[in-house]
Short mmCIF file of N, CA and C in Angstrom, two decimals:
data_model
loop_
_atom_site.label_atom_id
_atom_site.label_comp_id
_atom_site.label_asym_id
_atom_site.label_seq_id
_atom_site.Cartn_x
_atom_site.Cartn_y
_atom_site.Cartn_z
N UNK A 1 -58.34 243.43 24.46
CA UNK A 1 -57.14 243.54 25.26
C UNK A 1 -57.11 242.46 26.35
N UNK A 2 -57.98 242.27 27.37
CA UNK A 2 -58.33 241.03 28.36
C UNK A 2 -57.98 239.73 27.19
N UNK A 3 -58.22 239.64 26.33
CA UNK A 3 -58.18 238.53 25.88
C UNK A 3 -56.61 237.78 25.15
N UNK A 4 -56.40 239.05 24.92
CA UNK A 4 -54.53 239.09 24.41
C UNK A 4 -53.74 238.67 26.08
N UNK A 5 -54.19 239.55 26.75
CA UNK A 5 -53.75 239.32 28.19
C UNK A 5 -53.41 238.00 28.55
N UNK A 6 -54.97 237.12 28.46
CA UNK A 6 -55.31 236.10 28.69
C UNK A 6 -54.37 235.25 28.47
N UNK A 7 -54.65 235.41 26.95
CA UNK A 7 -53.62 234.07 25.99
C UNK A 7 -52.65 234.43 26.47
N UNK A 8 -51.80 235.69 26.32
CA UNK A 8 -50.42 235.68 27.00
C UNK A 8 -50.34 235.38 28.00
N UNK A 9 -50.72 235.00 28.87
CA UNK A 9 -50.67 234.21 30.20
C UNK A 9 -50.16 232.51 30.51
N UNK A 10 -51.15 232.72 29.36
CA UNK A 10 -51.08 231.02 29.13
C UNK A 10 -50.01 230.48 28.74
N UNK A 11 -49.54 231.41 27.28
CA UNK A 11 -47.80 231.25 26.73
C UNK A 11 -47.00 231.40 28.44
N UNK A 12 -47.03 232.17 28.94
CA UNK A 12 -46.46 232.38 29.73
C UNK A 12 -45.95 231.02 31.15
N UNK A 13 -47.36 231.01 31.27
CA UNK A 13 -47.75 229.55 32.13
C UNK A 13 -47.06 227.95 31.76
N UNK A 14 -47.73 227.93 30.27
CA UNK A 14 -46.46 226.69 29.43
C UNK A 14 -45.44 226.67 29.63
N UNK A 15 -44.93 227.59 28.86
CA UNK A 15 -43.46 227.60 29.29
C UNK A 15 -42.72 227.68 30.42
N UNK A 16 -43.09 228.10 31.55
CA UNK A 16 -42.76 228.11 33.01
C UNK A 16 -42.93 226.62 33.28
N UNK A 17 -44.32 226.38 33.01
CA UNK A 17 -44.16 224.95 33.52
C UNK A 17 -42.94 223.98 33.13
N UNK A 18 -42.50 224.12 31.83
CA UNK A 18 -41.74 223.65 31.09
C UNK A 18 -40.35 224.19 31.87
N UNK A 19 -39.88 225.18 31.86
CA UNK A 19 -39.01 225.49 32.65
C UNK A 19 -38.79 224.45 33.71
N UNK A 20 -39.32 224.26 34.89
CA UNK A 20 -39.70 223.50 36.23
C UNK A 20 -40.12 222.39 35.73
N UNK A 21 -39.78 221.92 34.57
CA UNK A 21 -40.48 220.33 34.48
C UNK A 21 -38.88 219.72 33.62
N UNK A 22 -37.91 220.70 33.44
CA UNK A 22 -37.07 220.64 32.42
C UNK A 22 -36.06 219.53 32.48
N UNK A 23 -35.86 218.99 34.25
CA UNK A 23 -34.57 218.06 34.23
C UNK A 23 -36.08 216.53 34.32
N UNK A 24 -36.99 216.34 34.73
CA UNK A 24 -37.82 215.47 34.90
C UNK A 24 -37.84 214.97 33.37
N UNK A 25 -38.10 216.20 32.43
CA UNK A 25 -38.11 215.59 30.73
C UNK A 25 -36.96 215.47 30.35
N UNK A 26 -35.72 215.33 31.37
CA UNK A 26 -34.56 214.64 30.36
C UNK A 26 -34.23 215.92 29.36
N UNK A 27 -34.24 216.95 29.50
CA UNK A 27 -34.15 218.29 29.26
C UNK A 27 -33.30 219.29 29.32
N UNK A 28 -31.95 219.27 29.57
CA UNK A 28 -31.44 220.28 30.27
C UNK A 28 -31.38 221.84 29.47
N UNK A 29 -31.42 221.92 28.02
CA UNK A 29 -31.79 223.39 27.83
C UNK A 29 -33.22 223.90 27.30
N UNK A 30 -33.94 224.00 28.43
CA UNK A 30 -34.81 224.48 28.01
C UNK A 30 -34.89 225.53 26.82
N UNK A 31 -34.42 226.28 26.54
CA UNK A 31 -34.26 227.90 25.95
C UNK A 31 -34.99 226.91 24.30
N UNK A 32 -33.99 226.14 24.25
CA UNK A 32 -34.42 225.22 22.64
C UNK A 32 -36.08 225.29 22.60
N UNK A 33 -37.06 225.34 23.17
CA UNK A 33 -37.98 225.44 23.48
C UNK A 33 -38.70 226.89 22.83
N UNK A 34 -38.04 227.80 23.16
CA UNK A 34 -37.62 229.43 22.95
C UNK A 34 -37.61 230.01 21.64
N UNK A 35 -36.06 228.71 21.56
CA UNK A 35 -35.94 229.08 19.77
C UNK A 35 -37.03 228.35 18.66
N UNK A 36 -37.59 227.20 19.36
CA UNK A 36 -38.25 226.50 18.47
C UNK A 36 -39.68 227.47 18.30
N UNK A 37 -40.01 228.31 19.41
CA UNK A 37 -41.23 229.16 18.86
C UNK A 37 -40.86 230.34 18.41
N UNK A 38 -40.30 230.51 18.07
CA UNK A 38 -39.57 231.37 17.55
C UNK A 38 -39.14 231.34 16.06
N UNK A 39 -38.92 229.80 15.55
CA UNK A 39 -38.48 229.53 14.13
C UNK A 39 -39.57 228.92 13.81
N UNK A 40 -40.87 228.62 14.32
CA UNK A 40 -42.08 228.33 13.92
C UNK A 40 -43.01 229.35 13.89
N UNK A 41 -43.28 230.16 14.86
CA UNK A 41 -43.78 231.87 14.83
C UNK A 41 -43.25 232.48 13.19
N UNK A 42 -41.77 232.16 13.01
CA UNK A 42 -41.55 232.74 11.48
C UNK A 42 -41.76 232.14 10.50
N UNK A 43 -41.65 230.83 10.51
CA UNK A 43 -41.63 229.27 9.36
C UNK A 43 -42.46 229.24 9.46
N UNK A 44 -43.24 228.79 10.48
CA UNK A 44 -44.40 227.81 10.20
C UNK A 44 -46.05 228.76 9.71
N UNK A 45 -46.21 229.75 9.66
CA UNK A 45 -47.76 230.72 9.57
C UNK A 45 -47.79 230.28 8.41
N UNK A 46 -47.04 229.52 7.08
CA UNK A 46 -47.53 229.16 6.00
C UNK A 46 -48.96 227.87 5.97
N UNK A 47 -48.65 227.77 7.14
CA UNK A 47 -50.00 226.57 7.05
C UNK A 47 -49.59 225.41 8.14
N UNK A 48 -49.24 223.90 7.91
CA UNK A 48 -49.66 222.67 8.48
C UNK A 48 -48.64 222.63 9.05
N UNK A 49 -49.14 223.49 10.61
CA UNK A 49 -48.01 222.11 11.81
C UNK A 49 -48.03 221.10 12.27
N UNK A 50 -49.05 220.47 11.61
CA UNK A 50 -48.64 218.93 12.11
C UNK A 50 -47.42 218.35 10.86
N UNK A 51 -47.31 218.85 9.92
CA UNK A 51 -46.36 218.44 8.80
C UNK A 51 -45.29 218.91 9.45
N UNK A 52 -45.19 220.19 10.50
CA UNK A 52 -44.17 220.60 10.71
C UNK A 52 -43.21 219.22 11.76
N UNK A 53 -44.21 219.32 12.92
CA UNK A 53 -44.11 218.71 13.99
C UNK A 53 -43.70 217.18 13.58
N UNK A 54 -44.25 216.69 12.47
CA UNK A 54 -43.83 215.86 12.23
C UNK A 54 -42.15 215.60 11.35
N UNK A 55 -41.85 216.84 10.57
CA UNK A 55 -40.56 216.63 10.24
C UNK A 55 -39.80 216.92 11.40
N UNK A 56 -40.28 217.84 12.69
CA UNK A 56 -38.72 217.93 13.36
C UNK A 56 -38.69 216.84 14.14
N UNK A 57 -39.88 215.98 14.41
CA UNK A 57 -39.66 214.71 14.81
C UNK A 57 -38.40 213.63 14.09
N UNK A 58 -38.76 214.25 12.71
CA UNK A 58 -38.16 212.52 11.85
C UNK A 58 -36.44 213.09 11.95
N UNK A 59 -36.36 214.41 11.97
CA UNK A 59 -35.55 215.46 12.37
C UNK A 59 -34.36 214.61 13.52
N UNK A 60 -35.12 214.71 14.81
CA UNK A 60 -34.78 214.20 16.25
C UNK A 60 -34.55 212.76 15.81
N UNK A 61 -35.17 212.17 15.05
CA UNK A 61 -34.32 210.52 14.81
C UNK A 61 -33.20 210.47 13.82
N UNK A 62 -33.21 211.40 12.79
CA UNK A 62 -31.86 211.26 12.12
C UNK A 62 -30.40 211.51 13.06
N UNK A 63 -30.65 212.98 13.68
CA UNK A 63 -29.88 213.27 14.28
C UNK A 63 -29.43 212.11 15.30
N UNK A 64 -30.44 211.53 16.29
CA UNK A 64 -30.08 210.33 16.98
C UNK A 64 -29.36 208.88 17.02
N UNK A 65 -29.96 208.74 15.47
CA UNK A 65 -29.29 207.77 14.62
C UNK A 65 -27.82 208.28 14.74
N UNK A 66 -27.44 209.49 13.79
CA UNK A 66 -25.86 210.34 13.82
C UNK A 66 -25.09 210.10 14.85
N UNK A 67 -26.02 210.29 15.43
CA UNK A 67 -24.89 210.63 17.20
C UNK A 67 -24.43 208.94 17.48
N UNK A 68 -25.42 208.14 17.36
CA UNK A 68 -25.12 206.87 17.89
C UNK A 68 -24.27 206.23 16.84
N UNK A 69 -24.08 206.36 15.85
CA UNK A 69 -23.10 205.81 14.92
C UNK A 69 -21.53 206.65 15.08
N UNK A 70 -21.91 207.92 15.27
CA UNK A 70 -20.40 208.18 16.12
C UNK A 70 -20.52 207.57 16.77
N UNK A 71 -21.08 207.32 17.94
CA UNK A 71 -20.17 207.29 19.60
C UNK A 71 -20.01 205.50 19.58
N UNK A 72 -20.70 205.01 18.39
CA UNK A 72 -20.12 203.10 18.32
C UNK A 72 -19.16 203.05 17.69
N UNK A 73 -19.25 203.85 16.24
CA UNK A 73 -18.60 203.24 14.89
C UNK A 73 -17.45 203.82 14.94
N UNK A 74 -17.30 205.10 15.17
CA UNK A 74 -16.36 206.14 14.49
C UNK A 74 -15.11 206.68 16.06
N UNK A 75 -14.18 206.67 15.51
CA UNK A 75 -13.59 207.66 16.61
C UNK A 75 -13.89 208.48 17.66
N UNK A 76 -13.31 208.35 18.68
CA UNK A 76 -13.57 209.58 19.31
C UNK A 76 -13.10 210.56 19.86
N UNK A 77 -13.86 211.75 20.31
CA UNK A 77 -13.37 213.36 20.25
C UNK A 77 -11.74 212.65 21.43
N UNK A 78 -11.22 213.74 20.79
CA UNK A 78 -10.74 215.01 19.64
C UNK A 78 -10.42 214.58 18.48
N UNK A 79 -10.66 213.10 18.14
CA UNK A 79 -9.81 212.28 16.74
C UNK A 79 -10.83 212.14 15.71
N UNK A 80 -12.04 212.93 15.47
CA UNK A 80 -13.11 212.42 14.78
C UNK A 80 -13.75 213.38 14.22
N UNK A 81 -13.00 214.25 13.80
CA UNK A 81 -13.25 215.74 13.06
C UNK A 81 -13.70 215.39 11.83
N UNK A 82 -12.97 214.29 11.17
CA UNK A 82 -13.49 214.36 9.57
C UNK A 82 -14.76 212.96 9.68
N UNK A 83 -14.63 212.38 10.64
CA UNK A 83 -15.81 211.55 11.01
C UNK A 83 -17.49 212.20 11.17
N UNK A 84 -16.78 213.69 12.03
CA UNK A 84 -18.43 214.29 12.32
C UNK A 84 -18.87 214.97 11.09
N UNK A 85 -17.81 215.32 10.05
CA UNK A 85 -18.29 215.87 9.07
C UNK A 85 -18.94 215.18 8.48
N UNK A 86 -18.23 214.47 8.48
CA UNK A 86 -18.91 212.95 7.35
C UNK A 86 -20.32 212.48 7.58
N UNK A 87 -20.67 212.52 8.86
CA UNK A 87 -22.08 211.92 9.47
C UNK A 87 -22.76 212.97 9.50
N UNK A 88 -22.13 214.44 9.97
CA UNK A 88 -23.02 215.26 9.04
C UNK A 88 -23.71 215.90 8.21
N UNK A 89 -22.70 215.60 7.04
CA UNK A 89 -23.12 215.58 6.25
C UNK A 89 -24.08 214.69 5.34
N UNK A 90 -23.67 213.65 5.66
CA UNK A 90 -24.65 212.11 5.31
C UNK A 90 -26.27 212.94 5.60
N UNK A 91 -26.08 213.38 7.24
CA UNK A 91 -27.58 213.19 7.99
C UNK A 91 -28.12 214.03 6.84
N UNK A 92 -27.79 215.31 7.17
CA UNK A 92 -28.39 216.66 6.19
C UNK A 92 -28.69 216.01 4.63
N UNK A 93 -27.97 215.30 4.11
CA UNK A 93 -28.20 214.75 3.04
C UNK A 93 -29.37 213.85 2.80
N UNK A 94 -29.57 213.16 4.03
CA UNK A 94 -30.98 212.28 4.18
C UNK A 94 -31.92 212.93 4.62
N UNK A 95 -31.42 214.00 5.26
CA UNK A 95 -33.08 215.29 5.55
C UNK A 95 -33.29 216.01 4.05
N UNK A 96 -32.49 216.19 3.61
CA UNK A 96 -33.43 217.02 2.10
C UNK A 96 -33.72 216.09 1.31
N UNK A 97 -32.98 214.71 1.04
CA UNK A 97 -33.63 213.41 0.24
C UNK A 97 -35.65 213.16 0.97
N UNK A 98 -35.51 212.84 2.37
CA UNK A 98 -37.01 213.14 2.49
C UNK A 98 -37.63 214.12 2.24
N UNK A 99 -37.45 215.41 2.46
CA UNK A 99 -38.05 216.45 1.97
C UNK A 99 -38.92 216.17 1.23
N UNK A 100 -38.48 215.77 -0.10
CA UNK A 100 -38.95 215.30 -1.23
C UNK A 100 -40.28 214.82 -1.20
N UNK A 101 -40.04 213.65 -0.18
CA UNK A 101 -41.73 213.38 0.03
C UNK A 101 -43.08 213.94 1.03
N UNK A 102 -42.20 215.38 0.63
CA UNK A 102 -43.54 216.29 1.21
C UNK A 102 -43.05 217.07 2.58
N UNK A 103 -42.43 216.68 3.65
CA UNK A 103 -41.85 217.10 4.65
C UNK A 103 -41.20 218.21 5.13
N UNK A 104 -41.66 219.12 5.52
CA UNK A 104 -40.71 220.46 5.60
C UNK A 104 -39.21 220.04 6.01
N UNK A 105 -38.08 220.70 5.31
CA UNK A 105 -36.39 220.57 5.39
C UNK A 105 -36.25 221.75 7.06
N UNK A 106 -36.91 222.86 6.69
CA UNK A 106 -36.47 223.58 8.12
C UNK A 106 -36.63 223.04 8.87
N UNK A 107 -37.92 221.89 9.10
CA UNK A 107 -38.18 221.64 10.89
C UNK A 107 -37.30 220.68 10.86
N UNK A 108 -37.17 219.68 9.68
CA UNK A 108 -36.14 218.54 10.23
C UNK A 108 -34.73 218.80 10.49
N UNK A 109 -34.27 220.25 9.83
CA UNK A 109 -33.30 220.46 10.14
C UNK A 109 -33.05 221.59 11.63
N UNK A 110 -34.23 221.83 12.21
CA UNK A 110 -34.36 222.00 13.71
C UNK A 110 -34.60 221.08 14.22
N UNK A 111 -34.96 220.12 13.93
CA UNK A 111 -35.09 218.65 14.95
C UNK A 111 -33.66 218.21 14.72
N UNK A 112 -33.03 218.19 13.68
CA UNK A 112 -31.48 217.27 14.23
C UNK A 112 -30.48 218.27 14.87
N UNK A 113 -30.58 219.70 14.56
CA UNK A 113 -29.61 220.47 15.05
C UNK A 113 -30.16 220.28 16.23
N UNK A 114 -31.61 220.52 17.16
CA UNK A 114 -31.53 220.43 18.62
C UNK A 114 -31.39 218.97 19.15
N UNK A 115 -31.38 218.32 18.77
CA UNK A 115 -30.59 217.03 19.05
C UNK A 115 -29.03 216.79 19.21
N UNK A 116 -28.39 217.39 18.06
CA UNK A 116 -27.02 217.08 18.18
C UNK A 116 -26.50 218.04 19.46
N UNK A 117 -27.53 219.32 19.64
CA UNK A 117 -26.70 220.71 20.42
C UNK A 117 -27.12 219.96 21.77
N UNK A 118 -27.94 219.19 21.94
CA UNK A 118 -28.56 218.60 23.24
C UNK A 118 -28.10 217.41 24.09
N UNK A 119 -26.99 216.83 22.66
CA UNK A 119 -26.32 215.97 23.53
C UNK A 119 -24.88 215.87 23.01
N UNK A 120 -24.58 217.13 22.63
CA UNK A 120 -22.87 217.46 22.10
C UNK A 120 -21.51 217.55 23.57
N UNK A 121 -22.55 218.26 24.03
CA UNK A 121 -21.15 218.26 25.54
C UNK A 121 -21.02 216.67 25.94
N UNK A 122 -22.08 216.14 26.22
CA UNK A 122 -22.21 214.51 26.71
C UNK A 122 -21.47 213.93 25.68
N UNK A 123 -21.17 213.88 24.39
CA UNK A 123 -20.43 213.25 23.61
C UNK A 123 -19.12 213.51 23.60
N UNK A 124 -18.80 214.83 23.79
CA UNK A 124 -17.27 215.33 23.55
C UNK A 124 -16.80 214.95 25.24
N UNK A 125 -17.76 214.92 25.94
CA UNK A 125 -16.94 214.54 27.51
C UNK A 125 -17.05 213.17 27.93
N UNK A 126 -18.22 212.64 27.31
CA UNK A 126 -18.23 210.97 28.19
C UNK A 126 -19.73 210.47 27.04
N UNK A 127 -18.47 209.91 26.45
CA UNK A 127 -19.38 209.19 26.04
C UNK A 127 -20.35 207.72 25.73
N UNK A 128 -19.64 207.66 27.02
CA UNK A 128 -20.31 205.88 27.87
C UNK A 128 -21.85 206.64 28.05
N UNK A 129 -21.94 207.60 28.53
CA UNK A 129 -22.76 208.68 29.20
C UNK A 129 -24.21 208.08 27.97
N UNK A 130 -23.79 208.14 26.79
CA UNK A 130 -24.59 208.16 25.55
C UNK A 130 -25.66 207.50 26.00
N UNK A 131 -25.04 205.88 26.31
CA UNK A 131 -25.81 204.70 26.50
C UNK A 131 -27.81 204.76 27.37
N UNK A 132 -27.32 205.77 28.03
CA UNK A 132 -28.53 206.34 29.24
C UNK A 132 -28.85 207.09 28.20
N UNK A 133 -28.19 208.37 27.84
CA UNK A 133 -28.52 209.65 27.45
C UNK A 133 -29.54 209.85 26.65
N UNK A 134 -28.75 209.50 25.12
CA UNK A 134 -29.36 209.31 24.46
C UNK A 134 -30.79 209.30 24.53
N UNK A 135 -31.11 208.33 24.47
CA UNK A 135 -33.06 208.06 23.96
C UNK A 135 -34.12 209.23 24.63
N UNK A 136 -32.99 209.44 26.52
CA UNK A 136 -33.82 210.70 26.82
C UNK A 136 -33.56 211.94 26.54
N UNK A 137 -32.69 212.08 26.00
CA UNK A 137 -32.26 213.52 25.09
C UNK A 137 -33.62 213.61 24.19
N UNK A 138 -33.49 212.48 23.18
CA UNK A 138 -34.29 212.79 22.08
C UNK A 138 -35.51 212.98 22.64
N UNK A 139 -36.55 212.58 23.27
CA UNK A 139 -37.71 212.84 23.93
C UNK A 139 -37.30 214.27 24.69
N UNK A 140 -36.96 214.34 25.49
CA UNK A 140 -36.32 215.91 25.68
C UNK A 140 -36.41 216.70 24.69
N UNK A 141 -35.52 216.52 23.32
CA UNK A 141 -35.37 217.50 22.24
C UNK A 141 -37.29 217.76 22.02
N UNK A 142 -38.21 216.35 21.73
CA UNK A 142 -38.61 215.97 21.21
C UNK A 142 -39.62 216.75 21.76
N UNK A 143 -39.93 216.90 22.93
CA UNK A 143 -40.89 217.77 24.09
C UNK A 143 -40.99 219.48 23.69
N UNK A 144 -39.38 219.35 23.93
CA UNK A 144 -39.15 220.93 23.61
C UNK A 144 -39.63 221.48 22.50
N UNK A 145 -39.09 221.09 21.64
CA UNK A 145 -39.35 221.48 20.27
C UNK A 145 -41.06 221.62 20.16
N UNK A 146 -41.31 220.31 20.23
CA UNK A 146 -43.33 220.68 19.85
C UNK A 146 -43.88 221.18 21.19
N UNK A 147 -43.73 221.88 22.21
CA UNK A 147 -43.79 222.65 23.29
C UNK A 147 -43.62 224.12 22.66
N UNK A 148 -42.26 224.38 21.84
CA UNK A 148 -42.27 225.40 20.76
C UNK A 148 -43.28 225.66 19.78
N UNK A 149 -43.58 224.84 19.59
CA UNK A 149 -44.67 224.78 17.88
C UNK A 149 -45.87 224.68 18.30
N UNK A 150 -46.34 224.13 19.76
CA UNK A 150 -47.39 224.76 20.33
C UNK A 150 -47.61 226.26 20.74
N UNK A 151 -46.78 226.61 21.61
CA UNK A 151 -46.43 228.00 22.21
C UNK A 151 -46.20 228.90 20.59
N UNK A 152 -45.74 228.69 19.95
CA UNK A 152 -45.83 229.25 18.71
C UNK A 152 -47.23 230.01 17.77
N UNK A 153 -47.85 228.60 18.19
CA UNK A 153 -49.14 228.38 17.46
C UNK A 153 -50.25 229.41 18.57
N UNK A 154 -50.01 229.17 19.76
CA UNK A 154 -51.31 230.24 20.14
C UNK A 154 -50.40 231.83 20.13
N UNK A 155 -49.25 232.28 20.41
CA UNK A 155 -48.60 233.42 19.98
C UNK A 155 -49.06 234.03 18.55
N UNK A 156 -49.27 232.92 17.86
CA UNK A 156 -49.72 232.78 16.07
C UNK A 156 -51.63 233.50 16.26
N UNK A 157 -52.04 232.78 17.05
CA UNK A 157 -53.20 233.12 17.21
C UNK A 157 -53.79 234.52 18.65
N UNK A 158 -52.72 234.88 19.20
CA UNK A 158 -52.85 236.35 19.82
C UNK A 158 -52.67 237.31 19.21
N UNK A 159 -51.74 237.39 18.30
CA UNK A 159 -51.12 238.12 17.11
C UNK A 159 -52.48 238.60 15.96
N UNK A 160 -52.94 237.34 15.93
CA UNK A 160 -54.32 237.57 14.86
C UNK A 160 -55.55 238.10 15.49
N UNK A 161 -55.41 237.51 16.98
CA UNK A 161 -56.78 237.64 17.58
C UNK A 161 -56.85 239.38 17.81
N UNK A 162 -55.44 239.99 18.57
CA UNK A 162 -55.20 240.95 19.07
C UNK A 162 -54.98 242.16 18.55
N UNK A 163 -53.58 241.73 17.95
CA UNK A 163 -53.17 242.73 17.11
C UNK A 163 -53.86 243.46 15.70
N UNK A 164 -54.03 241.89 14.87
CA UNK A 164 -54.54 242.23 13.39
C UNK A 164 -56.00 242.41 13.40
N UNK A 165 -56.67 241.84 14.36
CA UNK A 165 -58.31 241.79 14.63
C UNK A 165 -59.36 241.13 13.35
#
């Protein structure tokens, strides 16, 4: 029991820190953080998070790529409805084409969804804004997310230590 305690402390501690560290990492929703241990706590107990960590990475660059080819190439909001489909669909289409070579599809497709959700208001309101934004969004997303898949991973291991024994 002290020892479940323990570890939960620690989850506890991370993430707080993370909380209070959230606008410094270019961060503003932490919670993504939340959900990401949360869809790794369920996804990921099959085995290799570094395979994970590494697709929602490649994840966070498709999506980044997306965003920046809207906000140069393509129209913009409110005139670019069949534009975002289009690039979204492209992206998603190039996340399950990698798949292929081994890469989990869920994490990359949590690395571009918390990317696009992380810098969607900044796009639909100003998107000169991008030019800054951008790169620290993605490190932001990029924090959060494997901040999740850490916090995940010892939750993964209180669960075993504690519960299942």
């Amino acid at each position: 029991m002290k020892r479940g305690i323990g570890l939960g402390l620690i989850v506890a501690i991370i993430f707080s820190a993370f909380v209070l560290l959230k606008d410094t990492l270019g961060m503003s929703s932490f919670f993504m953080a939340a959900i990401a241990m949360a869809m790794y706590a369920v996804l990921g107990q099959v085995g290799d998070y570094f395979k994970a960590g590494l697709s929602m990475l490649v994840g966070v660059i498709v999506g980044l790529a997306g965003i920046l080819v809207l906000a140069t190439k393509m129209p913009l909001p409110p005139n670019n409805t069949v534009y975002l489909a289009l690039i979204c669909g492209l992206s998603l289409f190039v996340l399950v084409i990698i798949s292929t070579i081994g890469l989990r599809v869920d994490a990359m497709f949590l690395g571009w969804a918390g990317y696009f959700a992380s810098v969607w208001s900044i796009y639909t309101t100003n998107v000169s804004a991008l030019a800054t934004e951008a790169l620290s969004a993605a490190v932001g997303v990029s924090v959060a997310l494997l901040l999740g898949l850490i916090m995940a991973i010892i939750v993964t291991k209180i669960d075993r230590a504690v519960v299942n024994h």
